[in-house]
Amino acid sequence: MLSMKKRASLIAGKKLHQGGKTGFVSREIIAVPSSKEEIQLHQVFTWNPSLPGLKSEDTMVVEKEGNRFLTYTGKWTYIDVEHEGDIYRRPDILVRDE
């Protein structure tokens, strides 16, 4: 049986792709687990995972030192997320007052 998180991820992925290589068109190649596309230096990718009612979107360039996020402005509330010893600065969730 699939967990609710996994089920929501599968549903969201079918409704909206999760990102891919970008350039002259919004997604030259869509990111899928079965992709055979080789990632190269200086390519630009977007990543926009989503769930119902929630979406995160980033654009990054692949560099030798690691991915550089192009969408970081410093004008948003950010959180630092640690993954395997690396720190990633990510946009925090926008909470709207109703």
CSV table of C-alpha atoms in Angstrom, one decimal:
chain,number,residue,atom,x,y,z
A,1,MET,CA,0.0,0.0,0.0
A,2,LEU,CA,1.3,3.5,-0.9
A,3,SER,CA,1.7,6.1,1.8
A,4,MET,CA,-0.4,9.3,1.5
A,5,LYS,CA,2.8,11.3,0.8
A,6,LYS,CA,3.8,8.9,-2.0
A,7,ARG,CA,0.2,8.9,-3.5
A,8,ALA,CA,0.0,12.7,-3.4
A,9,SER,CA,3.4,12.9,-5.1
A,10,LEU,CA,2.3,10.5,-7.9
A,11,ILE,CA,-0.9,12.4,-8.4
A,12,ALA,CA,0.9,15.8,-8.5
A,13,GLY,CA,3.5,14.5,-10.9
A,14,LYS,CA,0.9,13.4,-13.4
A,15,LYS,CA,-0.9,16.8,-13.3
A,16,LEU,CA,2.2,18.9,-13.6
A,17,HIS,CA,5.7,17.9,-14.5
A,18,GLN,CA,8.3,18.4,-11.8
A,19,GLY,CA,10.8,20.4,-13.9
A,20,GLY,CA,13.6,19.8,-16.4
A,21,LYS,CA,16.2,21.4,-18.6
A,22,THR,CA,15.2,24.9,-19.7
A,23,GLY,CA,16.5,27.2,-22.4
A,24,PHE,CA,14.7,28.5,-25.5
A,25,VAL,CA,11.5,26.8,-24.5
A,26,SER,CA,10.2,26.5,-20.9
A,27,ARG,CA,11.2,22.8,-20.7
A,28,GLU,CA,13.5,21.4,-23.4
A,29,ILE,CA,13.5,18.1,-21.6
A,30,ILE,CA,11.1,17.2,-18.8
A,31,ALA,CA,12.7,15.5,-15.7
A,32,VAL,CA,11.6,11.9,-15.3
A,33,PRO,CA,13.3,9.0,-13.5
A,34,SER,CA,13.7,7.1,-16.8
A,35,SER,CA,15.5,10.0,-18.6
A,36,LYS,CA,18.8,9.1,-20.3
A,37,GLU,CA,19.8,12.8,-20.8
A,38,GLU,CA,23.3,13.5,-19.5
A,39,ILE,CA,23.5,16.6,-17.3
A,40,GLN,CA,26.4,18.8,-18.3
A,41,LEU,CA,28.1,21.9,-16.9
A,42,HIS,CA,26.4,25.3,-17.5
A,43,GLN,CA,23.0,23.8,-18.4
A,44,VAL,CA,20.0,25.5,-16.8
A,45,PHE,CA,17.3,23.5,-15.0
A,46,THR,CA,14.0,24.3,-13.4
A,47,TRP,CA,12.6,22.3,-10.5
A,48,ASN,CA,9.0,22.8,-9.5
A,49,PRO,CA,7.7,20.0,-7.3
A,50,SER,CA,4.1,20.5,-6.3
A,51,LEU,CA,1.3,18.9,-4.3
A,52,PRO,CA,-2.3,20.1,-4.2
A,53,GLY,CA,-2.2,23.6,-2.7
A,54,LEU,CA,1.6,23.8,-2.5
A,55,LYS,CA,4.3,24.5,-5.1
A,56,SER,CA,8.0,25.4,-5.0
A,57,GLU,CA,9.8,26.6,-8.1
A,58,ASP,CA,13.5,27.3,-8.7
A,59,THR,CA,15.8,27.8,-11.6
A,60,MET,CA,19.4,26.7,-11.3
A,61,VAL,CA,22.6,26.5,-13.4
A,62,VAL,CA,24.8,23.5,-13.1
A,63,GLU,CA,28.4,24.6,-12.1
A,64,LYS,CA,31.5,22.7,-11.2
A,65,GLU,CA,31.2,23.7,-7.5
A,66,GLY,CA,27.5,22.7,-7.4
A,67,ASN,CA,24.2,24.0,-8.5
A,68,ARG,CA,23.7,27.8,-8.3
A,69,PHE,CA,20.1,28.9,-7.7
A,70,LEU,CA,19.2,31.8,-10.0
A,71,THR,CA,15.9,32.5,-8.2
A,72,TYR,CA,17.4,33.5,-4.9
A,73,THR,CA,16.7,37.2,-4.3
A,74,GLY,CA,17.3,37.7,-0.6
A,75,LYS,CA,13.9,39.5,-0.4
A,76,TRP,CA,12.0,36.5,0.8
A,77,THR,CA,11.9,34.6,4.1
A,78,TYR,CA,14.4,31.7,3.7
A,79,ILE,CA,15.3,28.6,5.7
A,80,ASP,CA,18.5,26.7,5.6
A,81,VAL,CA,18.1,23.0,4.9
A,82,GLU,CA,20.9,20.5,5.5
A,83,HIS,CA,21.3,17.4,3.2
A,84,GLU,CA,24.2,15.1,3.4
A,85,GLY,CA,26.4,17.8,5.0
A,86,ASP,CA,25.5,20.5,2.5
A,87,ILE,CA,23.4,23.5,3.4
A,88,TYR,CA,20.7,24.7,0.9
A,89,ARG,CA,19.0,28.0,1.4
A,90,ARG,CA,15.3,27.5,0.4
A,91,PRO,CA,12.3,29.8,0.3
A,92,ASP,CA,10.1,29.4,3.3
A,93,ILE,CA,6.4,28.9,3.0
A,94,LEU,CA,4.3,32.0,2.4
A,95,VAL,CA,1.4,32.1,4.9
A,96,ARG,CA,-1.3,34.6,3.9
A,97,ASP,CA,-3.5,36.2,6.5
A,98,GLU,CA,-7.1,35.7,5.5
